[in-house]
Structures are given as C-alpha cells and as structure tokens.
Coordinates of C-alpha atoms in Angstrom, one line a residue:
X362 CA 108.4 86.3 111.6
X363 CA 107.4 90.1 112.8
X364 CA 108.5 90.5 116.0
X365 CA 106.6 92.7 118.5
X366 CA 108.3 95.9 120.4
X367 CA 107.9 96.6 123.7
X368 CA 107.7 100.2 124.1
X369 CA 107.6 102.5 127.3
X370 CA 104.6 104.5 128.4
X371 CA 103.8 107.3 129.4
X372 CA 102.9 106.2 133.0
X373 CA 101.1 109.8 134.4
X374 CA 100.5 113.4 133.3
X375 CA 103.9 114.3 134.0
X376 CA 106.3 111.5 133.0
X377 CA 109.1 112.7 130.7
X378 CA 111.4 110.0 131.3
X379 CA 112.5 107.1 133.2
X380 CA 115.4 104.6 134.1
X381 CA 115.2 101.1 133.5
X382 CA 115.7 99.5 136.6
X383 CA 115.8 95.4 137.2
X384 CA 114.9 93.2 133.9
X385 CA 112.7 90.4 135.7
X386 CA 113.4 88.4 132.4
X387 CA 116.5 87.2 130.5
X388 CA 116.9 87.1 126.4
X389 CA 115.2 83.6 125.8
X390 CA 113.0 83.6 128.3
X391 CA 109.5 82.8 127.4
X392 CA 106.6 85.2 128.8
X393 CA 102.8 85.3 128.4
X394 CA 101.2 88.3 127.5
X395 CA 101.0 90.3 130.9
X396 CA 104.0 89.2 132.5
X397 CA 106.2 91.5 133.9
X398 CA 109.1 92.2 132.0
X399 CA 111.2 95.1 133.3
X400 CA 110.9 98.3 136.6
X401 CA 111.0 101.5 135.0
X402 CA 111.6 103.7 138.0
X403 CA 110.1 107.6 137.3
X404 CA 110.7 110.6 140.1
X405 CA 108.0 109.4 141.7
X406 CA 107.3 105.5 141.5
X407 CA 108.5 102.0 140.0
X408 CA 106.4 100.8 137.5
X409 CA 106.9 97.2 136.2
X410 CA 105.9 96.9 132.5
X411 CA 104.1 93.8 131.0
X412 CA 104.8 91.6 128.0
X413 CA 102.5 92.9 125.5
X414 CA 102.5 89.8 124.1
X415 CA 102.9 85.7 124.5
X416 CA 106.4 84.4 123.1
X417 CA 110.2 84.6 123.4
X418 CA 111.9 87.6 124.6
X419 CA 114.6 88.2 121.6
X420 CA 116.5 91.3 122.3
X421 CA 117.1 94.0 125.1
X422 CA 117.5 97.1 123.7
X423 CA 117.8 99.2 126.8
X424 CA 119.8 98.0 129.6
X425 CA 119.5 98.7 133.5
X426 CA 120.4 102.2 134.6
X427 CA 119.6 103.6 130.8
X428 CA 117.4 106.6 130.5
X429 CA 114.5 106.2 128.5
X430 CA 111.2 109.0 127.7
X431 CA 107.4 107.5 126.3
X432 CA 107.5 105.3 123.4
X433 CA 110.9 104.5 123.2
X434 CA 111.1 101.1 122.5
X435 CA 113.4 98.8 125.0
X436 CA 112.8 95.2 124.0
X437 CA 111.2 93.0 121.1
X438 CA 109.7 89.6 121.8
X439 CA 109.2 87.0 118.9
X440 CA 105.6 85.7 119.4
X441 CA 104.7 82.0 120.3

C-alpha cells in the first residue's frame, strides 16, 4: 500500500524554514484527514499542520526541535 507524505508548507511570503515543535500524534495513531498532526513554529507564528489524509500515522521523519524549509517531507501516514 502507497503511503501518503506529509509535507511542510510554505506557510507566508517569507517563510524559509521552520522547527518542528510538539507532535500532537504518536506513530500508530489513527487521524482523519484534517487533524492536526504536528506545530511547526516559524519567526513569526506556530502553525499546526493537518493530516492530509484519513489513516494510520506510520513514520516520523522529523523530530521535535529539527529544522525543516517548504516541502520537506516530515511524516507519512498509511491510509485507512
């Protein structure tokens, strides 16, 4: 099964990067498209990012405290 990537952003004109702050989810947990998954904190704001899809969250790929710029991808979720 294909899983699905969960990618950050590009959360205003002048975001270059980010730090992942608190996962709100665990590896196993199951989430609905539009939960919240993880804060991404920029100079300016905290920014939860949403499931992009329904299903299992499989893998972290960026943990809290890492640095991470637009379209990196940080997690994958196996669909329901």
């Amino acid at each position: 099964m294909t899983m699905i990537d969960v990618i950050v952003p590009k959360l205003g004109l002048t975001m270059d990067e980010a730090d992942i702050g608190q996962w709100i989810v665990s590896v196993g947990d199951t989430v609905n498209e539009g939960d919240p998954l993880v804060e991404i904190e920029t100079d300016k704001a905290v920014n939860e990012i949403p499931s992009p899809a329904a299903g299992v969250l499989s893998e972290i790929m960026s943990e809290q405290g890492a640095t991470v710029v637009p379209g990196d991808v940080i997690a994958r979720i196996t669909p329901a």
